[in-house]
Short mmCIF file of C-alpha atoms in Angstrom, two decimals:
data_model
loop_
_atom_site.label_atom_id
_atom_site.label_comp_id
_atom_site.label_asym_id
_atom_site.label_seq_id
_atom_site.Cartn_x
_atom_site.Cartn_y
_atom_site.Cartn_z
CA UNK A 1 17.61 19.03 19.80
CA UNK A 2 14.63 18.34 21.85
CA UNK A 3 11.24 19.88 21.51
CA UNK A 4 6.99 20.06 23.75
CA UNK A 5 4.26 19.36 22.57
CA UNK A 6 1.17 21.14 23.86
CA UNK A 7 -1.46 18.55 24.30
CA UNK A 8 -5.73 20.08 23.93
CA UNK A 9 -8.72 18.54 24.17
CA UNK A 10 -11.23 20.02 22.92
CA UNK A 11 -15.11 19.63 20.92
CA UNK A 12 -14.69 19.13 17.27
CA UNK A 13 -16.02 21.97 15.65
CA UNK A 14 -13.18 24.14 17.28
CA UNK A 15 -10.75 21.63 16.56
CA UNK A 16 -9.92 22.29 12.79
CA UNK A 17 -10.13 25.93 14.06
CA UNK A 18 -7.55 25.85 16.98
CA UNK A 19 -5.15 23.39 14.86
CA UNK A 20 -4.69 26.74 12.21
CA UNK A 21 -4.57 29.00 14.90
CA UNK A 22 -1.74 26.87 17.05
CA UNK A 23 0.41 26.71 13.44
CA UNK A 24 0.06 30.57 13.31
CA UNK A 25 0.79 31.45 16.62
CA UNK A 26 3.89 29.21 16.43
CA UNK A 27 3.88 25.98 16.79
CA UNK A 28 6.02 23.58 14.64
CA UNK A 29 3.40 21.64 13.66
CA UNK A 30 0.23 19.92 14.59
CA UNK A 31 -2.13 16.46 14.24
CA UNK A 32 -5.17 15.85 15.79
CA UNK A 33 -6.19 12.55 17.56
CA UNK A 34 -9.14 10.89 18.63
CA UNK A 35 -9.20 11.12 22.92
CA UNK A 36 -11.43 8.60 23.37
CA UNK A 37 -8.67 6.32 21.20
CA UNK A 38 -7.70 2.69 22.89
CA UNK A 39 -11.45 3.00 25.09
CA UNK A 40 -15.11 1.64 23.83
CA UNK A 41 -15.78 5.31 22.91
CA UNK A 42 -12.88 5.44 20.42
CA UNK A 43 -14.67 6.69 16.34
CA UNK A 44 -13.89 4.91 13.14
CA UNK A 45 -13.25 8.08 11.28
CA UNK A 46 -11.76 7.46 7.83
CA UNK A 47 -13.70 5.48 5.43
CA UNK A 48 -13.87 4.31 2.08
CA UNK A 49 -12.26 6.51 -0.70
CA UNK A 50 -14.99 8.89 -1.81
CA UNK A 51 -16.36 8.35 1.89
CA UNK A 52 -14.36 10.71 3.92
CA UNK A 53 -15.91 12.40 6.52
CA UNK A 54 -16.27 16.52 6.32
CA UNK A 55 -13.79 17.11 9.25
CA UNK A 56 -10.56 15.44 10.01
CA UNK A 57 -11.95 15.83 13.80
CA UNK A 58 -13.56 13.36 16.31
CA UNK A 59 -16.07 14.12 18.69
CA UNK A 60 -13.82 14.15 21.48
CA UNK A 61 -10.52 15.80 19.77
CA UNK A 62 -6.95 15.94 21.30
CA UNK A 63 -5.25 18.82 19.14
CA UNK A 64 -1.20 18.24 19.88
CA UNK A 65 1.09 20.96 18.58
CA UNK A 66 4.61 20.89 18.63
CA UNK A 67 6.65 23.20 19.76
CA UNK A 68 10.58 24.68 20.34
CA UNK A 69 11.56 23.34 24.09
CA UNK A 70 12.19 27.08 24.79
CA UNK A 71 8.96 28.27 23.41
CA UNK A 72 6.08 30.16 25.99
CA UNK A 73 3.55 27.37 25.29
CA UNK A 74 1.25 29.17 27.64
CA UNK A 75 1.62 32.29 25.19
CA UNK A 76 0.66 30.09 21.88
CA UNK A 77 -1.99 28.74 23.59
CA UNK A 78 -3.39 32.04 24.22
CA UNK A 79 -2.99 33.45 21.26
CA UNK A 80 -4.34 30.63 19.46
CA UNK A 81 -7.65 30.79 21.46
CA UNK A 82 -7.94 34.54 21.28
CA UNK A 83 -7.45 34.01 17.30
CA UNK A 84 -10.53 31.55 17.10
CA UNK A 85 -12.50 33.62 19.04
CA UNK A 86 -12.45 31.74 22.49
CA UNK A 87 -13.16 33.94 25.75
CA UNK A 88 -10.89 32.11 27.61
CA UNK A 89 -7.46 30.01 26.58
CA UNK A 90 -8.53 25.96 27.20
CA UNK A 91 -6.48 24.22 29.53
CA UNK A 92 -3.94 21.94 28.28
CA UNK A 93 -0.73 19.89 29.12
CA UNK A 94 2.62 19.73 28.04
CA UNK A 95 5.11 16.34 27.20
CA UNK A 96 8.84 16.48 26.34
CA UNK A 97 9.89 15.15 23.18
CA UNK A 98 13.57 13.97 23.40
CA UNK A 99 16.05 13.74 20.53
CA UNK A 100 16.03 10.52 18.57
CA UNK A 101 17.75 9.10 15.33
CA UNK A 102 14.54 9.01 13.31
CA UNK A 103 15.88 7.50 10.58
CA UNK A 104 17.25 4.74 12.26
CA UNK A 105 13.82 4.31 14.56
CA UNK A 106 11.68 4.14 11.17
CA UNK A 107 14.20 1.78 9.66
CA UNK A 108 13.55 -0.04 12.58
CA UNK A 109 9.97 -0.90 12.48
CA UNK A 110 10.79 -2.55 8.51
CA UNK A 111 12.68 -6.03 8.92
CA UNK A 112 13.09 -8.38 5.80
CA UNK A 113 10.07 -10.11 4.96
CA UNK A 114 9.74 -13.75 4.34
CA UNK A 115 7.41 -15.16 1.41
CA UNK A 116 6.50 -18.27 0.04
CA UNK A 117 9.49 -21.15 0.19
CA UNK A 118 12.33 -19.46 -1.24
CA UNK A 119 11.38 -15.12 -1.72
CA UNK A 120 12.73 -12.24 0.52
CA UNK A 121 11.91 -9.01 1.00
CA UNK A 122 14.45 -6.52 2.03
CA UNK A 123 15.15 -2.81 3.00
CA UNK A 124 18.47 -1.45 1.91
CA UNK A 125 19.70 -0.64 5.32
CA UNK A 126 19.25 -4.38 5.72
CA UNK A 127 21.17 -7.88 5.08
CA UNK A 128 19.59 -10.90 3.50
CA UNK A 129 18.49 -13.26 5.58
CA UNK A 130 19.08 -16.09 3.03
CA UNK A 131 21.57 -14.79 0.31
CA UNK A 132 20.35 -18.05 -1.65
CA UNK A 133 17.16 -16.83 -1.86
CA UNK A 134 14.85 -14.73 -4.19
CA UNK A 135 15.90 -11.31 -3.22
CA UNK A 136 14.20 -8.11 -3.73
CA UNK A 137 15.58 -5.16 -2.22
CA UNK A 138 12.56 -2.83 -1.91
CA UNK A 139 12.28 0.19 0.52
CA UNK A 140 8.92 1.06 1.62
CA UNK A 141 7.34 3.74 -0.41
CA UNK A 142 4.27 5.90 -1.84
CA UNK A 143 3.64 2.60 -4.46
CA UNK A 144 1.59 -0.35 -3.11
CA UNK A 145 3.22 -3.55 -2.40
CA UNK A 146 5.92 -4.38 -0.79
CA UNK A 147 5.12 -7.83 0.19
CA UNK A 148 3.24 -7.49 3.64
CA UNK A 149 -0.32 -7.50 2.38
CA UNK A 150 -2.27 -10.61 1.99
CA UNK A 151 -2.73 -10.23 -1.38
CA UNK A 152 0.25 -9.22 -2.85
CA UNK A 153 2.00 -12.22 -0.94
CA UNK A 154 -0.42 -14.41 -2.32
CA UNK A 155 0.63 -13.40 -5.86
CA UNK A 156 4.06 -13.75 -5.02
CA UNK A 157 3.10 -17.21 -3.95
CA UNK A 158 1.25 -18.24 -6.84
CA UNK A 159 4.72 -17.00 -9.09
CA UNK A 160 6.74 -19.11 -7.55
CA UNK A 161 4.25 -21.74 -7.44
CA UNK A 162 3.42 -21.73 -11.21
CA UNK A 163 7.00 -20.15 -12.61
CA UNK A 164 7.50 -19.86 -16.27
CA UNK A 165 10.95 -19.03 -17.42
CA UNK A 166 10.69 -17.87 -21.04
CA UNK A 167 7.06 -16.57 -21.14
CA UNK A 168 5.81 -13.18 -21.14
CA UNK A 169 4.26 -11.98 -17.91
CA UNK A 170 1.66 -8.71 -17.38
CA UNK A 171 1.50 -7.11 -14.17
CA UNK A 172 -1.76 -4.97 -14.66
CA UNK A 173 -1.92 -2.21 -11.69
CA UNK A 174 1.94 -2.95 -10.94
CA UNK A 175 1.85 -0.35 -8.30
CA UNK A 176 5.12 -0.94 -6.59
CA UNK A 177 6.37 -3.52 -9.33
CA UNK A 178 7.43 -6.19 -6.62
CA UNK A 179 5.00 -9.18 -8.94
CA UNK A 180 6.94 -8.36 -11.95
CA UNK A 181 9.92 -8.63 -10.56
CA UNK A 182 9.14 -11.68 -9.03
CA UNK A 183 8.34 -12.83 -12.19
CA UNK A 184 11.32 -11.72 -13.81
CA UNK A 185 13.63 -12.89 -11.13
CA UNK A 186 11.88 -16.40 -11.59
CA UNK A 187 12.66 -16.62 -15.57
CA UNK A 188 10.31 -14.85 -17.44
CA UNK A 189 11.50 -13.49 -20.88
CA UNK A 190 9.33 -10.35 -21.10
CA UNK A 191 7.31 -8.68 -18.21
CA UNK A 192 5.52 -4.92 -18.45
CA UNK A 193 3.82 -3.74 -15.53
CA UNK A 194 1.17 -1.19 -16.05
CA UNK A 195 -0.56 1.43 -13.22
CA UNK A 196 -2.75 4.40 -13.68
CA UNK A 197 -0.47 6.23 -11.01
CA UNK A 198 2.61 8.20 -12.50
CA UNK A 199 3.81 7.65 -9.02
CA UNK A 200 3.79 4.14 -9.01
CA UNK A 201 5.27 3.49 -12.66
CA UNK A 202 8.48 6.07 -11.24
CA UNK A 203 8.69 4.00 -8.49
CA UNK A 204 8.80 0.83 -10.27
CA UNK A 205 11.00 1.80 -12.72
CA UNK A 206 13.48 2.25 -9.86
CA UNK A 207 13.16 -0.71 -8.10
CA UNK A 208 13.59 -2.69 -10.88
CA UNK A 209 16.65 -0.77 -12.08
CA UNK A 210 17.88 -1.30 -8.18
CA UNK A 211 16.89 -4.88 -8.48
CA UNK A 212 18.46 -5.40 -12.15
CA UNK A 213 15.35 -6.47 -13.58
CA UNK A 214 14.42 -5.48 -17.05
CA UNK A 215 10.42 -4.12 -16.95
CA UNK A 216 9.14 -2.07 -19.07
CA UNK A 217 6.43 0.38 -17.04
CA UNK A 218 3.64 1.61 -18.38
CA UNK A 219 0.61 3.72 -17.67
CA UNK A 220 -2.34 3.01 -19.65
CA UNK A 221 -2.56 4.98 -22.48
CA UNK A 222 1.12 4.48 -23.59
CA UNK A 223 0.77 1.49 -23.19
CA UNK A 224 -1.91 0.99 -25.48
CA UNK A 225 0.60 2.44 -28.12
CA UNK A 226 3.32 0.82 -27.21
CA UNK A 227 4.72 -2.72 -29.03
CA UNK A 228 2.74 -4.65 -26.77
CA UNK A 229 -0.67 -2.88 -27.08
CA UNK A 230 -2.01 -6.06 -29.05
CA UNK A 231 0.24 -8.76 -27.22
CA UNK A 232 -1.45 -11.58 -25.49
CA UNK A 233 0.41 -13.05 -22.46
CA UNK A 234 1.30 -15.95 -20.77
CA UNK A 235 0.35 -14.85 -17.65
CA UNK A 236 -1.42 -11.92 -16.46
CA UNK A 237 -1.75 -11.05 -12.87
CA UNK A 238 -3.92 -8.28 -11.46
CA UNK A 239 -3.80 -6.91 -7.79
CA UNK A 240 -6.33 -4.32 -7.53
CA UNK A 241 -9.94 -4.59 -5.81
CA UNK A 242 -13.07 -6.11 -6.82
CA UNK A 243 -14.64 -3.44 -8.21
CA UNK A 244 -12.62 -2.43 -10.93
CA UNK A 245 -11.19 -6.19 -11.15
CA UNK A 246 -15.14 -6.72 -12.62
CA UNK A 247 -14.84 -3.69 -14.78
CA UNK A 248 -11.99 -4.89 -16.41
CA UNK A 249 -12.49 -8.34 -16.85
CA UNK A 250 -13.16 -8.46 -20.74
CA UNK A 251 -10.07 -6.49 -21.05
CA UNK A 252 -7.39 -8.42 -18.77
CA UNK A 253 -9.10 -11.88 -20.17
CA UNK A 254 -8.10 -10.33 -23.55
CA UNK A 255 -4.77 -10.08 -22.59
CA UNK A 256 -4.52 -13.66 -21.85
CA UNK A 257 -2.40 -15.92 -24.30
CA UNK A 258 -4.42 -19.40 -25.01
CA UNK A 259 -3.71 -21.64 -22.07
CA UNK A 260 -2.47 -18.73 -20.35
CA UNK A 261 -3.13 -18.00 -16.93
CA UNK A 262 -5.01 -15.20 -15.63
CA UNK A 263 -4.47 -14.26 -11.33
CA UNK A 264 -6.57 -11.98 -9.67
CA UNK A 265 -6.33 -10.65 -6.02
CA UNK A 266 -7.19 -7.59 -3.79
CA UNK A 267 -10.44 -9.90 -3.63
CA UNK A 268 -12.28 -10.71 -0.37
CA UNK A 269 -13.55 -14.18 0.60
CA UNK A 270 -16.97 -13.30 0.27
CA UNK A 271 -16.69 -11.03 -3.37
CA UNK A 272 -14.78 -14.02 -5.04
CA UNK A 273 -17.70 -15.80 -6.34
CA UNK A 274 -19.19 -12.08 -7.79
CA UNK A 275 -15.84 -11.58 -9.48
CA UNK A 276 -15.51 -15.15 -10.74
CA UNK A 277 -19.21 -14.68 -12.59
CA UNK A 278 -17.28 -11.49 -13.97
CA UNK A 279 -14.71 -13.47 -15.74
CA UNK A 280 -17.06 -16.60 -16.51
CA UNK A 281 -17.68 -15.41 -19.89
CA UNK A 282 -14.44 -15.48 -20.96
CA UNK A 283 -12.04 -17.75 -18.80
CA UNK A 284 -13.38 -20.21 -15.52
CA UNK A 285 -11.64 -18.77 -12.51
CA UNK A 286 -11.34 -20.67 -8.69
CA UNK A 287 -9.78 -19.87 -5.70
CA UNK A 288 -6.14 -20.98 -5.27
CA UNK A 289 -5.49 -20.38 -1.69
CA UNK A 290 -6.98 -17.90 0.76
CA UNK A 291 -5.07 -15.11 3.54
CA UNK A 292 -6.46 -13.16 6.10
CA UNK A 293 -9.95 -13.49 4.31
CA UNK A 294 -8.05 -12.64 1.02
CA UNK A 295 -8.49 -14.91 -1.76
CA UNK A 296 -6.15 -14.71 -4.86
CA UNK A 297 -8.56 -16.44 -8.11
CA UNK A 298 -6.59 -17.94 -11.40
CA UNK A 299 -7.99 -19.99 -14.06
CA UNK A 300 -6.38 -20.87 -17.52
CA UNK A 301 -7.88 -19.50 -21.28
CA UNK A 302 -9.50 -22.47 -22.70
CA UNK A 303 -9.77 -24.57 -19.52
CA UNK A 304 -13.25 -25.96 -19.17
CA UNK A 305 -13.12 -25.85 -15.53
CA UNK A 306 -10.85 -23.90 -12.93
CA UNK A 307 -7.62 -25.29 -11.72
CA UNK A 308 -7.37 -26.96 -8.35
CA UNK A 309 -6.69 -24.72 -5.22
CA UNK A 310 -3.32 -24.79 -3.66
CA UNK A 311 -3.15 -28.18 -1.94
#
């Protein structure tokens, strides 16, 4: 089956407007763009969380509705503009849209993923690269992490840098549950992963069940009843942001086992010496090696000075 798309442009306080209109009057389904995208003129539009701007609209909108390939696209137009109260329909263009597999073109754009010396990365539809390796079969998801960002390769890195088979390992904000896994594929005895996102703890859950690794998920207030809501840890490793890295800190340093180790990231370059001070009362941190202006911090309870960075 093939389909056209009816391409606008138009101001953007009709573009919201026109967008409900084009869905009414027919069309399949619609996204707006910025025109001025790929020029000097092209808008930032989506910010911060809490920062998003009152209209999903740029200055210069292109509306693009999709529609049946034997649709009147001259008729939705029209009735679209008539709905919003426009005079006269706006002009606009039309583009085919051919048939593709587009399961097989999104599979497509996700190869396996290569991290550290010896850890892999890889889609079901895929093979491993290296069956010798560390292999993680993990999909891409709603969860965070599945390897590609800076910082949750640098935590992978630091794992298999530092592994500990027979300690106990926390995952705080496990999102996707790749760093426990890691850990658990690399010898640790007991690893929990918590995350404030029901999402993320279903989503771990089945990775790890897919990747035959024995986590136990968590969100935070089970797991503050749970048999480990007083356990200490060998290692605790948190990827989150710096904000709420320096809320918690007197909790996740509490969660530390003496002469455990404590990793941070989701931490900037220039924030790591604000989230260090965080953590000073409690355990020395430093940065162990640095990503695409990504730093991942670790220190160990009862050190008197940070470990070295990765040579």
């Amino acid at each position: 089956m093939s389909w056209t798309e009816i391409v606008i442009e138009i101001a953007r306080e009709h573009a919201e407007a026109l967008s409900d209109a084009l869905m009414e009057a027919g069309a399949l389904s619609v996204s707006v763009e910025d025109a001025d995208e790929g020029t000097d003129a092209e808008q930032p539009l989506f910010g911060e969380p809490g920062m998003e701007p009152k209209e999903a609209a740029w200055e210069r909108s292109r509306v693009v509705a999709l529609t049946d390939v034997d649709a009147d696209q001259a008729a939705i137009v029209a009735a679209a503009a008539q709905a919003i109260g426009q005079a006269a329909a706006p002009a606009f263009v039309t583009r085919d849209v051919a048939e593709q597999d587009w399961v097989r073109l999104t599979q497509s754009q996700f190869a396996p993923i290569h991290i550290g010396k010896n850890i892999w990365v890889v889609p079901s539809w895929h093979e491993a690269p290296d069956p010798d390796g560390l292999i993680l079969e993990l999909d891409p998801g709603l969860a965070f992490g599945t390897g590609s960002h800076p910082t949750t390769r640098l935590c992978m890195e630091w794992l298999e840098a530092h592994p500990a088979p027979g300690k106990t390992v926390l995952d705080y904000g496990c999102g996707s549950g790749i760093l426990a896994m890691v850990a658990k594929k690399l010898g640790a005895q007991t690893v929990a992963g918590v995350d404030i996102d029901p999402q993320a703890i279903e989503s771990a859950r089945d990775n790890a069940e897919r990747n035959q690794c024995e986590i136990e998920y968590f969100l935070p207030d089970t797991f503050a009843t749970s048999a480990h809501a007083t356990e200490r840890f060998d290692i605790v490793v948190a990827n989150i942001l710096s904000s709420p890295l320096k809320l918690m800190a007197p909790m996740l340093s509490g969660r530390v086992a003496e002469g455990g180790a404590l990793i941070l990231s989701g931490v900037l370059a220039r924030q790591a010496e604000e989230v260090a001070a965080a953590y000073a009362p409690f355990i020395q941190l430093g940065v162990w090696a640095e990503q695409d202006g990504w730093v991942a911090l670790h220190g160990r309870l009862g050190a008197a000075s940070a470990p070295a960075p990765r040579a």
